[in-house]
Amino acid sequence: ASATLSARMSTLKPGMLLGVAGGALILGVALGRSLGKASGGGAPAEAPSEPAKQAPPAIPAAQAPAARAPAKVETRLIDGKAVAAEVRAELKDMAIKLEKEHGVRPGLAVILVGTRKDSQSYVRNKKKAAAEVNFHTVDVDLPEMVSQNDLIKEVEALNNDPKVHAILVQLPLPKHIDEATVLKAIRVDKDADGFSAMNIGNLCLKGGDPPLAVPC
Protein backbone atom coordinates (compact mmCIF):
# COMPACT_ATOMS: atom_id res chain seq x y z
CA ALA A 1 0.00 0.00 0.00
CA SER A 2 2.84 2.37 0.83
CA ALA A 3 4.55 1.52 -2.45
CA THR A 4 1.36 2.30 -4.30
CA LEU A 5 0.98 5.64 -2.44
CA SER A 6 4.61 6.57 -3.20
CA ALA A 7 4.07 5.76 -6.84
CA ARG A 8 1.03 7.98 -6.94
CA MET A 9 2.79 10.84 -5.14
CA SER A 10 5.62 10.71 -7.65
CA THR A 11 3.20 11.45 -10.43
CA LEU A 12 1.88 14.69 -8.76
CA LYS A 13 3.19 18.00 -9.94
CA PRO A 14 5.04 20.29 -7.46
CA GLY A 15 2.05 22.71 -7.17
CA MET A 16 -0.25 19.86 -6.35
CA LEU A 17 2.24 18.62 -3.74
CA LEU A 18 2.25 21.98 -2.08
CA GLY A 19 -1.54 21.95 -1.99
CA VAL A 20 -1.63 18.50 -0.46
CA ALA A 21 1.06 19.39 2.07
CA GLY A 22 -0.75 22.62 2.99
CA GLY A 23 -4.03 20.78 3.47
CA ALA A 24 -2.34 18.21 5.68
CA LEU A 25 -0.77 20.97 7.75
CA ILE A 26 -4.10 22.76 8.25
CA LEU A 27 -5.78 19.49 9.11
CA GLY A 28 -3.07 18.70 11.64
CA VAL A 29 -3.35 22.09 13.32
CA ALA A 30 -7.13 21.82 13.53
CA LEU A 31 -6.87 18.30 14.93
CA GLY A 32 -4.34 19.42 17.52
CA ARG A 33 -6.62 22.27 18.72
CA SER A 34 -9.56 19.89 19.03
CA LEU A 35 -7.50 17.47 21.12
CA GLY A 36 -6.19 20.27 23.28
CA LYS A 37 -9.68 21.54 24.11
CA ALA A 38 -10.81 18.04 24.92
CA SER A 39 -7.95 17.46 27.35
CA GLY A 40 -8.08 20.94 28.84
CA GLY A 41 -4.36 21.45 28.36
CA GLY A 42 -4.75 23.87 25.47
CA ALA A 43 -6.76 26.55 27.29
CA PRO A 44 -4.88 29.84 27.48
CA ALA A 45 -3.71 30.88 30.92
CA GLU A 46 -5.63 33.69 32.54
CA ALA A 47 -3.87 37.04 32.96
CA PRO A 48 -2.76 37.71 36.52
CA SER A 49 -5.18 40.02 38.34
CA GLU A 50 -4.02 43.42 39.63
CA PRO A 51 -3.29 43.63 43.33
CA ALA A 52 -6.11 45.21 45.39
CA LYS A 53 -5.54 48.86 46.31
CA GLN A 54 -5.04 49.41 49.98
CA ALA A 55 -6.94 52.18 51.86
CA PRO A 56 -4.79 55.00 53.26
CA PRO A 57 -3.83 54.46 56.87
CA ALA A 58 -6.22 56.02 59.40
CA ILE A 59 -4.98 59.09 61.29
CA PRO A 60 -4.76 58.41 65.01
CA ALA A 61 -7.19 60.42 67.13
CA ALA A 62 -4.32 62.21 68.83
CA GLN A 63 -2.96 63.44 65.48
CA ALA A 64 -6.33 64.38 63.89
CA PRO A 65 -6.93 68.16 63.56
CA ALA A 66 -9.24 69.49 66.29
CA ALA A 67 -12.60 71.06 65.29
CA ARG A 68 -12.55 74.86 65.35
CA ALA A 69 -14.47 76.26 68.29
CA PRO A 70 -17.25 78.79 67.41
CA ALA A 71 -16.35 82.43 67.85
CA LYS A 72 -17.40 83.80 71.19
CA VAL A 73 -20.12 86.45 70.92
CA GLU A 74 -20.14 89.06 73.61
CA THR A 75 -23.64 89.84 74.87
CA ARG A 76 -24.86 92.70 76.99
CA LEU A 77 -28.18 93.28 78.69
CA ILE A 78 -29.83 96.57 77.79
CA ASP A 79 -31.96 98.49 80.25
CA GLY A 80 -34.80 99.73 78.05
CA LYS A 81 -36.15 102.18 80.58
CA ALA A 82 -32.73 103.73 81.11
CA VAL A 83 -32.17 104.11 77.36
CA ALA A 84 -35.62 105.70 76.91
CA ALA A 85 -34.88 108.14 79.73
CA GLU A 86 -31.62 109.15 78.04
CA VAL A 87 -33.37 109.74 74.71
CA ARG A 88 -36.10 111.84 76.34
CA ALA A 89 -33.47 113.92 78.18
CA GLU A 90 -31.63 114.61 74.92
CA LEU A 91 -34.87 115.59 73.17
CA LYS A 92 -35.80 117.94 75.99
CA ASP A 93 -32.43 119.70 75.80
CA MET A 94 -32.78 120.07 72.04
CA ALA A 95 -36.34 121.41 72.32
CA ILE A 96 -35.33 123.98 74.96
CA LYS A 97 -32.39 125.09 72.86
CA LEU A 98 -34.60 125.41 69.75
CA GLU A 99 -37.11 127.57 71.59
CA LYS A 100 -34.40 129.70 73.20
CA GLU A 101 -32.41 130.35 70.01
CA HIS A 102 -35.20 130.46 67.41
CA GLY A 103 -38.41 131.01 69.36
CA VAL A 104 -39.89 127.77 68.08
CA ARG A 105 -41.44 125.20 70.41
CA PRO A 106 -42.14 121.81 68.79
CA GLY A 107 -45.86 121.12 68.50
CA LEU A 108 -47.67 117.79 68.22
CA ALA A 109 -51.33 117.57 67.16
CA VAL A 110 -53.30 114.44 68.04
CA ILE A 111 -56.65 113.65 66.39
CA LEU A 112 -58.89 111.25 68.31
CA VAL A 113 -62.14 109.98 66.79
CA GLY A 114 -64.66 108.33 69.09
CA THR A 115 -64.39 107.20 72.70
CA ARG A 116 -62.40 103.95 72.57
CA LYS A 117 -60.77 103.44 75.97
CA ASP A 118 -57.55 101.96 74.54
CA SER A 119 -57.18 104.86 72.09
CA GLN A 120 -57.81 107.41 74.84
CA SER A 121 -55.15 105.78 77.02
CA TYR A 122 -52.66 105.79 74.15
CA VAL A 123 -53.29 109.47 73.45
CA ARG A 124 -52.84 110.37 77.13
CA ASN A 125 -49.46 108.63 77.18
CA LYS A 126 -48.40 110.49 74.03
CA LYS A 127 -49.36 113.83 75.51
CA LYS A 128 -47.50 113.00 78.71
CA ALA A 129 -44.36 112.05 76.78
CA ALA A 130 -44.61 115.26 74.72
CA ALA A 131 -44.83 117.40 77.86
CA GLU A 132 -41.73 115.69 79.31
CA VAL A 133 -39.61 116.81 76.34
CA ASN A 134 -41.02 120.36 76.26
CA PHE A 135 -43.38 119.88 73.30
CA HIS A 136 -46.76 121.58 73.25
CA THR A 137 -49.75 119.52 72.14
CA VAL A 138 -52.94 120.30 70.22
CA ASP A 139 -55.94 118.08 70.91
CA VAL A 140 -58.61 117.45 68.28
CA ASP A 141 -61.43 115.25 69.62
CA LEU A 142 -64.14 114.26 67.13
CA PRO A 143 -67.34 112.22 67.56
CA GLU A 144 -67.61 108.61 66.42
CA MET A 145 -69.91 109.47 63.49
CA VAL A 146 -67.82 112.31 62.06
CA SER A 147 -67.75 112.21 58.27
CA GLN A 148 -64.57 111.43 56.37
CA ASN A 149 -64.65 114.84 54.68
CA ASP A 150 -64.90 116.68 58.02
CA LEU A 151 -62.01 114.63 59.39
CA ILE A 152 -59.84 115.48 56.38
CA LYS A 153 -60.69 119.18 56.84
CA GLU A 154 -59.30 118.98 60.37
CA VAL A 155 -56.13 117.40 59.02
CA GLU A 156 -55.76 120.13 56.39
CA ALA A 157 -56.20 122.83 59.04
CA LEU A 158 -53.37 121.31 61.06
CA ASN A 159 -51.25 121.04 57.90
CA ASN A 160 -51.51 124.82 57.55
CA ASP A 161 -50.89 125.63 61.22
CA PRO A 162 -47.27 126.85 61.61
CA LYS A 163 -47.28 125.98 65.33
CA VAL A 164 -47.99 122.32 64.56
CA HIS A 165 -44.93 120.40 63.39
CA ALA A 166 -46.30 116.87 63.62
CA ILE A 167 -49.75 115.30 63.24
CA LEU A 168 -50.86 111.98 64.68
CA VAL A 169 -54.22 110.45 63.73
CA GLN A 170 -55.08 107.81 66.32
CA LEU A 171 -55.97 104.45 64.76
CA PRO A 172 -58.17 102.55 64.31
CA LEU A 173 -60.76 104.86 62.81
CA PRO A 174 -64.48 104.00 62.59
CA LYS A 175 -65.41 101.56 59.82
CA HIS A 176 -67.13 104.21 57.68
CA ILE A 177 -63.81 106.08 57.28
CA ASP A 178 -61.02 104.98 54.94
CA GLU A 179 -57.83 105.16 57.01
CA ALA A 180 -55.49 105.22 54.00
CA THR A 181 -57.23 108.28 52.54
CA VAL A 182 -56.99 110.14 55.84
CA LEU A 183 -53.32 109.27 56.36
CA LYS A 184 -52.49 110.42 52.82
CA ALA A 185 -53.98 113.82 53.66
CA ILE A 186 -51.25 114.47 56.28
CA ARG A 187 -48.33 116.51 54.98
CA VAL A 188 -45.24 114.36 54.55
CA ASP A 189 -43.11 116.65 56.73
CA LYS A 190 -45.73 116.45 59.52
CA ASP A 191 -46.23 112.68 59.37
CA ALA A 192 -45.49 111.83 63.04
CA ASP A 193 -46.07 108.09 62.59
CA GLY A 194 -43.96 107.89 59.44
CA PHE A 195 -46.78 106.06 57.63
CA SER A 196 -46.61 107.93 54.32
CA ALA A 197 -45.30 106.04 51.30
CA MET A 198 -42.48 108.57 50.84
CA ASN A 199 -41.27 108.30 54.43
CA ILE A 200 -41.44 104.49 54.47
CA GLY A 201 -39.75 104.30 51.07
CA ASN A 202 -36.88 106.60 52.08
CA LEU A 203 -36.48 104.70 55.33
CA CYS A 204 -36.08 101.38 53.46
CA LEU A 205 -34.19 102.64 50.39
CA LYS A 206 -30.45 102.18 50.69
CA GLY A 207 -28.71 105.38 49.75
CA GLY A 208 -31.99 107.33 49.47
CA ASP A 209 -32.95 110.61 51.10
CA PRO A 210 -33.38 110.46 54.87
CA PRO A 211 -37.07 110.17 55.88
CA LEU A 212 -38.70 113.30 57.23
CA ALA A 213 -40.15 111.25 60.06
CA VAL A 214 -38.91 107.97 61.52
CA PRO A 215 -41.56 105.75 63.15
CA CYS A 216 -40.74 104.47 66.63
Coordinates of C-alpha atoms in Angstrom, one line a residue, residues 8-123:
R8 CA 1.0 8.0 -6.9
M9 CA 2.8 10.8 -5.1
S10 CA 5.6 10.7 -7.6
T11 CA 3.2 11.4 -10.4
L12 CA 1.9 14.7 -8.8
K13 CA 3.2 18.0 -9.9
P14 CA 5.0 20.3 -7.5
G15 CA 2.1 22.7 -7.2
M16 CA -0.2 19.9 -6.4
L17 CA 2.2 18.6 -3.7
L18 CA 2.2 22.0 -2.1
G19 CA -1.5 21.9 -2.0
V20 CA -1.6 18.5 -0.5
A21 CA 1.1 19.4 2.1
G22 CA -0.8 22.6 3.0
G23 CA -4.0 20.8 3.5
A24 CA -2.3 18.2 5.7
L25 CA -0.8 21.0 7.7
I26 CA -4.1 22.8 8.3
L27 CA -5.8 19.5 9.1
G28 CA -3.1 18.7 11.6
V29 CA -3.4 22.1 13.3
A30 CA -7.1 21.8 13.5
L31 CA -6.9 18.3 14.9
G32 CA -4.3 19.4 17.5
R33 CA -6.6 22.3 18.7
S34 CA -9.6 19.9 19.0
L35 CA -7.5 17.5 21.1
G36 CA -6.2 20.3 23.3
K37 CA -9.7 21.5 24.1
A38 CA -10.8 18.0 24.9
S39 CA -7.9 17.5 27.3
G40 CA -8.1 20.9 28.8
G41 CA -4.4 21.4 28.4
G42 CA -4.8 23.9 25.5
A43 CA -6.8 26.5 27.3
P44 CA -4.9 29.8 27.5
A45 CA -3.7 30.9 30.9
E46 CA -5.6 33.7 32.5
A47 CA -3.9 37.0 33.0
P48 CA -2.8 37.7 36.5
S49 CA -5.2 40.0 38.3
E50 CA -4.0 43.4 39.6
P51 CA -3.3 43.6 43.3
A52 CA -6.1 45.2 45.4
K53 CA -5.5 48.9 46.3
Q54 CA -5.0 49.4 50.0
A55 CA -6.9 52.2 51.9
P56 CA -4.8 55.0 53.3
P57 CA -3.8 54.5 56.9
A58 CA -6.2 56.0 59.4
I59 CA -5.0 59.1 61.3
P60 CA -4.8 58.4 65.0
A61 CA -7.2 60.4 67.1
A62 CA -4.3 62.2 68.8
Q63 CA -3.0 63.4 65.5
A64 CA -6.3 64.4 63.9
P65 CA -6.9 68.2 63.6
A66 CA -9.2 69.5 66.3
A67 CA -12.6 71.1 65.3
R68 CA -12.6 74.9 65.3
A69 CA -14.5 76.3 68.3
P70 CA -17.2 78.8 67.4
A71 CA -16.3 82.4 67.8
K72 CA -17.4 83.8 71.2
V73 CA -20.1 86.5 70.9
E74 CA -20.1 89.1 73.6
T75 CA -23.6 89.8 74.9
R76 CA -24.9 92.7 77.0
L77 CA -28.2 93.3 78.7
I78 CA -29.8 96.6 77.8
D79 CA -32.0 98.5 80.2
G80 CA -34.8 99.7 78.1
K81 CA -36.2 102.2 80.6
A82 CA -32.7 103.7 81.1
V83 CA -32.2 104.1 77.4
A84 CA -35.6 105.7 76.9
A85 CA -34.9 108.1 79.7
E86 CA -31.6 109.2 78.0
V87 CA -33.4 109.7 74.7
R88 CA -36.1 111.8 76.3
A89 CA -33.5 113.9 78.2
E90 CA -31.6 114.6 74.9
L91 CA -34.9 115.6 73.2
K92 CA -35.8 117.9 76.0
D93 CA -32.4 119.7 75.8
M94 CA -32.8 120.1 72.0
A95 CA -36.3 121.4 72.3
I96 CA -35.3 124.0 75.0
K97 CA -32.4 125.1 72.9
L98 CA -34.6 125.4 69.7
E99 CA -37.1 127.6 71.6
K100 CA -34.4 129.7 73.2
E101 CA -32.4 130.3 70.0
H102 CA -35.2 130.5 67.4
G103 CA -38.4 131.0 69.4
V104 CA -39.9 127.8 68.1
R105 CA -41.4 125.2 70.4
P106 CA -42.1 121.8 68.8
G107 CA -45.9 121.1 68.5
L108 CA -47.7 117.8 68.2
A109 CA -51.3 117.6 67.2
V110 CA -53.3 114.4 68.0
I111 CA -56.7 113.7 66.4
L112 CA -58.9 111.2 68.3
V113 CA -62.1 110.0 66.8
G114 CA -64.7 108.3 69.1
T115 CA -64.4 107.2 72.7
R116 CA -62.4 104.0 72.6
K117 CA -60.8 103.4 76.0
D118 CA -57.6 102.0 74.5
S119 CA -57.2 104.9 72.1
Q120 CA -57.8 107.4 74.8
S121 CA -55.1 105.8 77.0
Y122 CA -52.7 105.8 74.1
V123 CA -53.3 109.5 73.5

